Coordinates of C-alpha atoms in Angstrom, one line a residue:
X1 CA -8.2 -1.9 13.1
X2 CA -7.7 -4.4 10.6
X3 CA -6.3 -2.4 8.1
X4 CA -3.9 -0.5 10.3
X5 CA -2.8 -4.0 11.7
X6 CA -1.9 -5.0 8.0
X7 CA -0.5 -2.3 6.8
X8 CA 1.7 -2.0 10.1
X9 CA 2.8 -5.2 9.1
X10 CA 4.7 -3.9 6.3
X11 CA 6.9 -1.8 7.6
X12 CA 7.6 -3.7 10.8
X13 CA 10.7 -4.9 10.1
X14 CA 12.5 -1.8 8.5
X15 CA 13.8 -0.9 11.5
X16 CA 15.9 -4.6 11.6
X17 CA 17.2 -4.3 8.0
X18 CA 20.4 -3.2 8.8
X19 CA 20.9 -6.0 11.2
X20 CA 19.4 -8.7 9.5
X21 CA 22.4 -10.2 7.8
X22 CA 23.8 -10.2 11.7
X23 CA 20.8 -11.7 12.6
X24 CA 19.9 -14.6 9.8
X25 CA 23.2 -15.4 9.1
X26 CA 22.9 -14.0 5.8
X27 CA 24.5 -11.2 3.3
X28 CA 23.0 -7.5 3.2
X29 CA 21.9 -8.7 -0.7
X30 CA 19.8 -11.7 0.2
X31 CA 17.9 -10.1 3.3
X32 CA 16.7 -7.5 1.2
X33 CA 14.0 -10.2 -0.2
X34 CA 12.5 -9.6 3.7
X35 CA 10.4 -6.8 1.8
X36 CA 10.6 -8.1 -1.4
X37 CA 9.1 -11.3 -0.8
X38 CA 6.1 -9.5 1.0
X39 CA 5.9 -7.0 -2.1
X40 CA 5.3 -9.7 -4.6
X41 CA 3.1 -11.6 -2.3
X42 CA 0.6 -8.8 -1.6
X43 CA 0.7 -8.1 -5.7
X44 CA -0.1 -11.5 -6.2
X45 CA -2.7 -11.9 -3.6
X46 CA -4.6 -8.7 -3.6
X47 CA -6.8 -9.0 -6.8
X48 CA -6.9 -12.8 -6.3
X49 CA -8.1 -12.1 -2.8
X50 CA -10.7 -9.7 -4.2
X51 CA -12.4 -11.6 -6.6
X52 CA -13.1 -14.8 -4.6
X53 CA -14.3 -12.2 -2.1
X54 CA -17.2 -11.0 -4.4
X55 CA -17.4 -14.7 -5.8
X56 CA -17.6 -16.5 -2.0
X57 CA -18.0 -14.0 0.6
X58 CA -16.4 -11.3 1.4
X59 CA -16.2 -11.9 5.0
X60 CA -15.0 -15.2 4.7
X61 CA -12.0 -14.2 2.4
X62 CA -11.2 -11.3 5.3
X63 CA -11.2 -14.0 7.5
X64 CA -8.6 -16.2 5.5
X65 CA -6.9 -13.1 5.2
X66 CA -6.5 -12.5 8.6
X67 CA -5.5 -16.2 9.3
X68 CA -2.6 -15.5 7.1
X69 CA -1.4 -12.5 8.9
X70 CA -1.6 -14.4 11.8
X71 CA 0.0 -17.7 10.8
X72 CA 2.7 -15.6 8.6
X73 CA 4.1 -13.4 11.6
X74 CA 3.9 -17.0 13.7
X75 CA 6.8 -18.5 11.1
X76 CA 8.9 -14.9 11.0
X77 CA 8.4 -14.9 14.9
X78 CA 10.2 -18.4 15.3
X79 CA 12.5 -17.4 12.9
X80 CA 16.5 -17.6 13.1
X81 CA 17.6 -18.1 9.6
X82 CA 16.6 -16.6 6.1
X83 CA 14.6 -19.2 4.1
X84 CA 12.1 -19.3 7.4
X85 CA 12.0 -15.5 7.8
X86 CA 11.1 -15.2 3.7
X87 CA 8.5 -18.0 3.9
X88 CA 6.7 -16.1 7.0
X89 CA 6.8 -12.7 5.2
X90 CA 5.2 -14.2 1.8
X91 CA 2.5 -15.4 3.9
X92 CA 2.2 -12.1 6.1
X93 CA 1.9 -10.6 2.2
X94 CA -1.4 -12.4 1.6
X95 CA -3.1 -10.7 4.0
X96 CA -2.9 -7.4 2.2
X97 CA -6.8 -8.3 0.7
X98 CA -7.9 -6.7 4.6
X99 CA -8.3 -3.5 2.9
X100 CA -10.5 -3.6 0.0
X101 CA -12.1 -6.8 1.2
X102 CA -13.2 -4.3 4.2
X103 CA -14.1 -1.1 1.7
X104 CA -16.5 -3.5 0.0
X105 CA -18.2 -5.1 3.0
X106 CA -18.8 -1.5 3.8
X107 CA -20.5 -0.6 0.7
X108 CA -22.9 -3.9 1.3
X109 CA -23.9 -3.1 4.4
X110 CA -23.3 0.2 5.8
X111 CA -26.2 2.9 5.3
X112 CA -25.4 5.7 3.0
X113 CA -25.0 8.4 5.1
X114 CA -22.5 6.6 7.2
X115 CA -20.5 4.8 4.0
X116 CA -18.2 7.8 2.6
X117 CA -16.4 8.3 5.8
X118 CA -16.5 4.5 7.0
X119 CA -14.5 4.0 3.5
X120 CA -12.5 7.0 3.5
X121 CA -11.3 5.8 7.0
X122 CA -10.5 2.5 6.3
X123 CA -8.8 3.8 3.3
X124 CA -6.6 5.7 4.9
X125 CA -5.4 3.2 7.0
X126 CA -3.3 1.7 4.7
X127 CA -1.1 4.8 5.7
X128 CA -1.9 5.4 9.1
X129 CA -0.6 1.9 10.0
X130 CA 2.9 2.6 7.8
X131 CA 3.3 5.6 9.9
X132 CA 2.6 4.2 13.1
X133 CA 4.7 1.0 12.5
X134 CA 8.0 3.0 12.1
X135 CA 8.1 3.8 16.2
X136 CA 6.4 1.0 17.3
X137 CA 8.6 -1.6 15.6
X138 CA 12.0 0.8 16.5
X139 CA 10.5 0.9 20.3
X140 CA 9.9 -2.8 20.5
X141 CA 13.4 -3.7 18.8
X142 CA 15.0 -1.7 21.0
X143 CA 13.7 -2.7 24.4
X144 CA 13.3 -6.3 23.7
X145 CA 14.0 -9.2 21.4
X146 CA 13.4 -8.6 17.8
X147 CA 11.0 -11.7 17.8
X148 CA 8.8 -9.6 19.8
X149 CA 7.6 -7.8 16.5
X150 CA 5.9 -10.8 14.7
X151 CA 4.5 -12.0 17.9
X152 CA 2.9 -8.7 18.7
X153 CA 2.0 -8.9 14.8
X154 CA 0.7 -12.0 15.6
X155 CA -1.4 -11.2 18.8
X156 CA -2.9 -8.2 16.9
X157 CA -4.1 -10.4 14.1
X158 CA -6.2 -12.8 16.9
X159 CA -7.6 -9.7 18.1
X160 CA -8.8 -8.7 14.6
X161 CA -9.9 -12.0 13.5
X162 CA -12.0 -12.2 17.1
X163 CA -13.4 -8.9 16.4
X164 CA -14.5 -10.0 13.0
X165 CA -15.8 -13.1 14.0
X166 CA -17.8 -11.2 16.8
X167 CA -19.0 -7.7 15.0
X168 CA -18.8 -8.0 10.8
X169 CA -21.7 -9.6 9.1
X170 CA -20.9 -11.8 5.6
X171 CA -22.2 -9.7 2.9
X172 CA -25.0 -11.1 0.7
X173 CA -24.1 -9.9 -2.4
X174 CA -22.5 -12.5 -4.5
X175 CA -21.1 -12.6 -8.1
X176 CA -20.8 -16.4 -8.2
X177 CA -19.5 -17.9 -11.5
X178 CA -15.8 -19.6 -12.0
X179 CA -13.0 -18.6 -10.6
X180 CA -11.0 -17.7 -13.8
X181 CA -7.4 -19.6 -13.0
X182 CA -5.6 -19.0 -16.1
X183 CA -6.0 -15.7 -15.7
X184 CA -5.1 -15.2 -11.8
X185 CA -1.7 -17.4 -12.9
X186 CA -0.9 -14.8 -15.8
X187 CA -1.8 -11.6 -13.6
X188 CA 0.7 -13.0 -10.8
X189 CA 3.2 -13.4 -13.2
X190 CA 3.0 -10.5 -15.0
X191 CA 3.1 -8.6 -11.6
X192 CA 6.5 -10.6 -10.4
X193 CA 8.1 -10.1 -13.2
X194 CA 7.5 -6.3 -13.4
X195 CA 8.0 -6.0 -9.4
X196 CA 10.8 -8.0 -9.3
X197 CA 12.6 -5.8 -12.3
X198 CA 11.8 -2.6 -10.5
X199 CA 12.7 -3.5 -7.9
X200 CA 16.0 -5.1 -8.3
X201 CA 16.6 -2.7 -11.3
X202 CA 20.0 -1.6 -9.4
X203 CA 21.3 -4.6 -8.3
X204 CA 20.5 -7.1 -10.9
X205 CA 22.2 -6.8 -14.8
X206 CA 20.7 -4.7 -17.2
X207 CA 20.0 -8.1 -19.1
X208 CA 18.0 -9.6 -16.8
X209 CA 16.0 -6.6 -15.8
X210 CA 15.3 -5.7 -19.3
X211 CA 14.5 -9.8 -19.9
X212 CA 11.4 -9.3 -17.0
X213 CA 10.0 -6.0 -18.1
X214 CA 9.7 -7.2 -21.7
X215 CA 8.0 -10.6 -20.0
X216 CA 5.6 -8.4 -18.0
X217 CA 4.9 -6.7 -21.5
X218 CA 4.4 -10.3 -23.4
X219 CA 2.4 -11.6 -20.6
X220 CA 0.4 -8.7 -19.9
X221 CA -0.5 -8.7 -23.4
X222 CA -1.9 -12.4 -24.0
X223 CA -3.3 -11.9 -20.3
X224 CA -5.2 -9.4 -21.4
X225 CA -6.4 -11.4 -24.8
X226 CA -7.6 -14.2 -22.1
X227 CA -10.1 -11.8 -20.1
X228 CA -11.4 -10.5 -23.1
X229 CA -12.2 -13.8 -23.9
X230 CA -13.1 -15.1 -20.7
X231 CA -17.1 -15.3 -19.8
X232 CA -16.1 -14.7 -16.3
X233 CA -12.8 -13.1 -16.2
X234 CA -10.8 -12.4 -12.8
X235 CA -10.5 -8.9 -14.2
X236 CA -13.5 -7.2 -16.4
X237 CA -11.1 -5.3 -18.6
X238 CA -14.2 -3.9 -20.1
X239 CA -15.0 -2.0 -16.4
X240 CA -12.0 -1.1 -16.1
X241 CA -11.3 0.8 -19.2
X242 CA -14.0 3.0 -18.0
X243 CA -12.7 6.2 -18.3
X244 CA -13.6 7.0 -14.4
X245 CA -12.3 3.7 -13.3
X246 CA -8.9 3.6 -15.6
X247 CA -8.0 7.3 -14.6
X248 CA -8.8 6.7 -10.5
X249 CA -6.1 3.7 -10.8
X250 CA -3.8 6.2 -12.9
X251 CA -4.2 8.6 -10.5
X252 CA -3.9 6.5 -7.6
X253 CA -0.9 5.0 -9.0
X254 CA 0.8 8.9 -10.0
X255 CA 0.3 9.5 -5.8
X256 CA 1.0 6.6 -4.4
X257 CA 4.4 7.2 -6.6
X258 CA 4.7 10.7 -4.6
X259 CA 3.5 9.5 -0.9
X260 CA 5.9 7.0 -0.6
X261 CA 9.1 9.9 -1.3
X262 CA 8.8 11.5 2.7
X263 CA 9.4 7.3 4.1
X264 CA 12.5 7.2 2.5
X265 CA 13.8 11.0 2.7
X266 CA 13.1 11.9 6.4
X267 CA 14.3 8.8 8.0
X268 CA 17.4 9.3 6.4
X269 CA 18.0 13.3 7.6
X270 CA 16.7 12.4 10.8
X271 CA 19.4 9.4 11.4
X272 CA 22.2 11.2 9.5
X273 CA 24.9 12.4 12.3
X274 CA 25.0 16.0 12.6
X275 CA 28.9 16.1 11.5
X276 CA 27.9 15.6 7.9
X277 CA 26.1 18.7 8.1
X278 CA 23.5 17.1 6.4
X279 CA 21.9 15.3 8.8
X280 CA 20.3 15.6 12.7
X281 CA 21.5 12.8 14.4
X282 CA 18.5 11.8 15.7
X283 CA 17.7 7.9 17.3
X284 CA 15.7 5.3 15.2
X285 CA 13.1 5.8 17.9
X286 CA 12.9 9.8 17.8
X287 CA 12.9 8.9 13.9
X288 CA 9.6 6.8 14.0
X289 CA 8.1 9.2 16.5
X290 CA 8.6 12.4 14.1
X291 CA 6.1 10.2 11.4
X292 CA 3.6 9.4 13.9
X293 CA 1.6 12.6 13.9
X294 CA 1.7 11.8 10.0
X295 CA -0.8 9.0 10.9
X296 CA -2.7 10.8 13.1
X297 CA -3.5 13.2 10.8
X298 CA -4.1 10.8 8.1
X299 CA -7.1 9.2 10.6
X300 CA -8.0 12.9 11.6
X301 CA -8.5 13.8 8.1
X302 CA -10.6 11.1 6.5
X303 CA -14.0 12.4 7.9
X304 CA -12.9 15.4 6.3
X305 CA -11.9 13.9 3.2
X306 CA -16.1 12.6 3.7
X307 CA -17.4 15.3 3.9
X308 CA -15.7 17.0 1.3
X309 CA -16.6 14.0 -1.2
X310 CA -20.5 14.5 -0.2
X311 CA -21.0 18.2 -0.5
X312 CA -18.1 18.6 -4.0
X313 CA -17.6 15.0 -5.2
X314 CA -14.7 12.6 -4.9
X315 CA -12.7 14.2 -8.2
X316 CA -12.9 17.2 -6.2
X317 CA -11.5 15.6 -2.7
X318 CA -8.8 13.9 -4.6
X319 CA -7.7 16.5 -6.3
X320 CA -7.5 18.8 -3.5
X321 CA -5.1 15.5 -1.6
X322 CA -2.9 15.7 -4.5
X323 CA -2.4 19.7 -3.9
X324 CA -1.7 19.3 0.1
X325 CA 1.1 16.6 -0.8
X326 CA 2.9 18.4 -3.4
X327 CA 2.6 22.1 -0.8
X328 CA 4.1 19.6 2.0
X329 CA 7.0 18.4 -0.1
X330 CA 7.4 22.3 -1.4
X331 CA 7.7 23.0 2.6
X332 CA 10.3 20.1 2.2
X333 CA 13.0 21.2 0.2
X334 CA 13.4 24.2 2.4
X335 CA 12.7 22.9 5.5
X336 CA 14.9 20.1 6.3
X337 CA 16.9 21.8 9.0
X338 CA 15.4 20.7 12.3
X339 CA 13.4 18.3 14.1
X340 CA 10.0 20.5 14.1
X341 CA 10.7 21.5 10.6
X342 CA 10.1 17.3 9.4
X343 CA 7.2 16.5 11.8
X344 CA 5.2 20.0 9.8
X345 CA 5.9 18.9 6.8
X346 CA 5.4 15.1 7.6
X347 CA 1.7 16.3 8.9
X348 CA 1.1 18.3 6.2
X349 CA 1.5 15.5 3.6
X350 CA -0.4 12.7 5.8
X351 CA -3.2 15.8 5.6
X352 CA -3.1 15.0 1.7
X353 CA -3.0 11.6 1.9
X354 CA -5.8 11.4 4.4
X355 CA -7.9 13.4 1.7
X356 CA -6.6 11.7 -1.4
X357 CA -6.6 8.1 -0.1
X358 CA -10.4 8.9 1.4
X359 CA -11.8 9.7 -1.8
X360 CA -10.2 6.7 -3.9
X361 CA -13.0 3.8 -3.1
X362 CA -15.9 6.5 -3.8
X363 CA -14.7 6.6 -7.2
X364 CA -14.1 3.0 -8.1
X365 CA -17.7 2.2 -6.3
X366 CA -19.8 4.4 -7.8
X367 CA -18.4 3.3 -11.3
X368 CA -18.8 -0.7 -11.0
X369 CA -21.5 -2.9 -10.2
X370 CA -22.3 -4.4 -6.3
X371 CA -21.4 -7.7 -7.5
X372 CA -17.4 -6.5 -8.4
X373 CA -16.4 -4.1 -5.8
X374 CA -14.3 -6.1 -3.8
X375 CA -12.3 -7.1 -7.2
X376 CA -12.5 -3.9 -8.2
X377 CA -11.0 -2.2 -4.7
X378 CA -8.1 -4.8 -5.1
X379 CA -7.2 -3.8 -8.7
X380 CA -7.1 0.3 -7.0
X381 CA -5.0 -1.0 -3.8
X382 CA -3.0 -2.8 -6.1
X383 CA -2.1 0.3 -8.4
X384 CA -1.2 2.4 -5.5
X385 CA 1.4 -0.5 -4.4
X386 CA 2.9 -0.5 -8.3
X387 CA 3.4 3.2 -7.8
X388 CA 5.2 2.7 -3.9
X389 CA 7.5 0.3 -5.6
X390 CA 8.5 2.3 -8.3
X391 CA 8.8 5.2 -6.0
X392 CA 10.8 3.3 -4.0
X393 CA 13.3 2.2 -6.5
X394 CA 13.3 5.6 -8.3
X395 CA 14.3 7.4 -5.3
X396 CA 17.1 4.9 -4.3
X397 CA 19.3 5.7 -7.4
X398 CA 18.9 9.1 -6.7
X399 CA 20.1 8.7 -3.2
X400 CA 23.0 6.6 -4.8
X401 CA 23.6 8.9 -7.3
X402 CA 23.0 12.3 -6.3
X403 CA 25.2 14.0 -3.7
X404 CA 23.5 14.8 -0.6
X405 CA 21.7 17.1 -0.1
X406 CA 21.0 17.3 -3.2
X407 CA 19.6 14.4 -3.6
X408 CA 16.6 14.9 -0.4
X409 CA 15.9 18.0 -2.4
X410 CA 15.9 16.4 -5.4
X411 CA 13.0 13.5 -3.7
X412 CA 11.1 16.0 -2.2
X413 CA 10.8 18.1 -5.7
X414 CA 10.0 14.6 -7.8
X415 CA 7.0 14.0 -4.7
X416 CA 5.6 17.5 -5.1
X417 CA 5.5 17.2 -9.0
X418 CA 3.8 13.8 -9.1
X419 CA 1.7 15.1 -6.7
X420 CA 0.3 17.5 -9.2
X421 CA 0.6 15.2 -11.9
X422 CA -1.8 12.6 -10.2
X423 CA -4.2 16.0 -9.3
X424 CA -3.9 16.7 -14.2
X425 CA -4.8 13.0 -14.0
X426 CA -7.9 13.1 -11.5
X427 CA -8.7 16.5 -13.4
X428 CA -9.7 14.5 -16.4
X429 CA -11.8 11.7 -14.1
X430 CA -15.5 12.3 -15.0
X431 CA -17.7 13.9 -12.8
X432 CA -19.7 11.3 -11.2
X433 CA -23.0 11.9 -8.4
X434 CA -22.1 12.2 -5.1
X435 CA -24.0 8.7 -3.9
X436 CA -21.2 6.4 -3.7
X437 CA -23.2 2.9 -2.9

């Protein structure tokens, strides 16, 4: 629940971009830093997040995370301007740890039998929650005041944080040690620089984009001369270069690239009016409603995705993910025509997911110590949200510059091939035993 109450988070307020500037009091250019701000907030927070988790507690940090959520959607919900709305969404963005804080509590205290679906489950909620949040959020804004999101946001996250409280035990396992600041400082920076030049790529000049990518590139680089160097680094570079590790978060990065192609296509035929001949004229509502069997079958798949990880081995479960998405963005390009035609192929490629996403923390786990999973589930979550945001800006200058409907086809084909591209990555992963604690 936790993880689907995060995750909805992010895409709560998509269906009040285009009124935003109305509602602020603000131009279309600024309000875009809505998502923006919550995109370099969860970068920044996630691997932090994950290392004071396996240094302190991992249920503690979940519980600051969750305080954040809460305390985040509490400023967005009072609200009326754009500096307050930002402010609340950076702090809604730290709460984004839920996820692999949770994977990693799992591994510390769930029995064996019961971990590889418990993980593949919460996994997938990263997606289920997306998919869910679309009609939820269009139904809410619709029927009452748009405030009404981030306090529902806000109730969600007391009902999480109770539950915690009440059922999850604090893991034992501790790594102790320093917490390495340089390092967390030259990480974030590294990350907002590269976010904030993908992501503004089309709007910003080519000078100023090309000035962040080649900071990322310096900073990364004497970033990654620090951790070498460090006796208790926030990242162990040396872990990570494991050749099982390093290609999962390729992998997961290569897919997460593809997954995020059918949020920004569909919505867009859906909502199109018929007369273009392009689109289906379809309500925001009807449009959020045709993803939510997406998310069903995301949830409805990660036993699966279990199962298939115990009897053939993660590699194997991933792999097959990465085939399901690119068949369902195939069934894409040529099926685009009607309502029926986008909730198949919308199911079809949250089957994928469900499998892909569900075998992603057996990988990382089995390949790192107890004391680093948390850190080393954050790193993975955070590779899969480098890829979304690329995705995301790659497949708006193809809907600015490619006639439609060209350009859906166009999406759909670039999904289905990084799709398969992330299953030649996973095909090189090492094969690894099928215990994942």
């Amino acid at each position: 629940m936790g993880g689907i109450v995060v995750s909805l988070m992010q895409t709560l307020v998509i269906p009040l971009l285009p009124r935003f500037p109305q509602l602020l009091g603000s131009s279309p250019g600024d309000t875009t830093w809505v998502i923006t701000s919550t995109l370099l907030a969860s970068a920044v927070a996630t691997p932090v997040v994950g290392r004071l988790g396996d240094m302190y507690g991992k249920r503690r940090m979940l519980l600051v995370s969750l305080v954040m959520l809460v305390v985040g959607s509490v400023i967005a919900a009072l609200s009326f301007s754009l500096l307050p709305m930002i402010v609340g969404r950076v702090v809604q963005g730290l709460a984004v740890g839920v996820i692999p804080l949770g994977i990693s509590i799992m591994r510390d205290e769930l029995p064996l039998e019961r971990l590889a679906g418990a993980t593949a489950l919460m996994s997938a909620s990263l997606g289920v929650g997306g998919a869910l949040g679309l009609p939820a959020a269009a139904f809410l804004a619709e029927q009452s005041d748009w405030h009404m999101l981030f306090w529902t946001s806000a109730a969600a996250g007391v009902i999480v944080l109770v539950a915690v409280l009440v059922v999850v035990p604090e893991s034992p396992v501790r790594s102790g040690g320093r917490f390495d600041f340089p390092g967390a400082l030259g990480l974030s920076v590294a990350l907002i620089c590269l976010l904030l030049g993908v992501s503004k790529a089309s709007t910003w000049s080519a000078g100023v984009t090309t000035g962040l990518f080649v900071t990322t590139a310096v900073v990364l680089a004497v970033w990654g001369w620090w951790e070498l160097r460090s006796s208790q680094p926030l990242v162990d570079l040396r872990t990570t270069a494991r050749r099982q590790v390093l290609l999962t978060n390729v992998a997961s990065a290569v897919f997460a690239f593809s997954m995020f192609a059918q949020s920004l296509v569909l919505p867009q035929i859906l909502q199109l009016p018929a007369s273009t001949g392009h689109g289906l004229g379809q309500s925001l509502l009807v449009t959020g409603l045709v993803l939510v069997p997406s998310g069903l079958v995301m949830m409805a798949t990660a036993p699966l995705s279990a199962r298939i990880t115990t009897a053939r081995g993660p590699r194997v479960t991933l792999m097959l993910g990465t085939v399901v998405v690119a068949l369902g963005y195939g069934a894409g390009i040529v099926m685009m025509t009607a309502v029926w035609h986008l909730v198949v192929v919308s199911a079809v490629i949250g089957a994928g997911i469900g499998l892909a996403y569900g075998s992603m923390p057996a990988l990382i786990m089995s390949s790192v110590p107890t004391s680093e999973t948390a850190a080393a589930n954050s790193l993975n979550t955070l590779a899969r949200a480098i890829g979304t945001s690329v995705s995301s800006a790659v497949a708006g200058v193809v809907l600015t510059q490619v006639t439609i409907p060209f350009s859906f086809k166009l999406i759909m084909g670039l999904g289905a091939a990084t799709a398969l591209l992330a299953c030649v990555v996973a095909a090189f992963i090492p094969k690894v035993s099928r215990k994942t604690g």
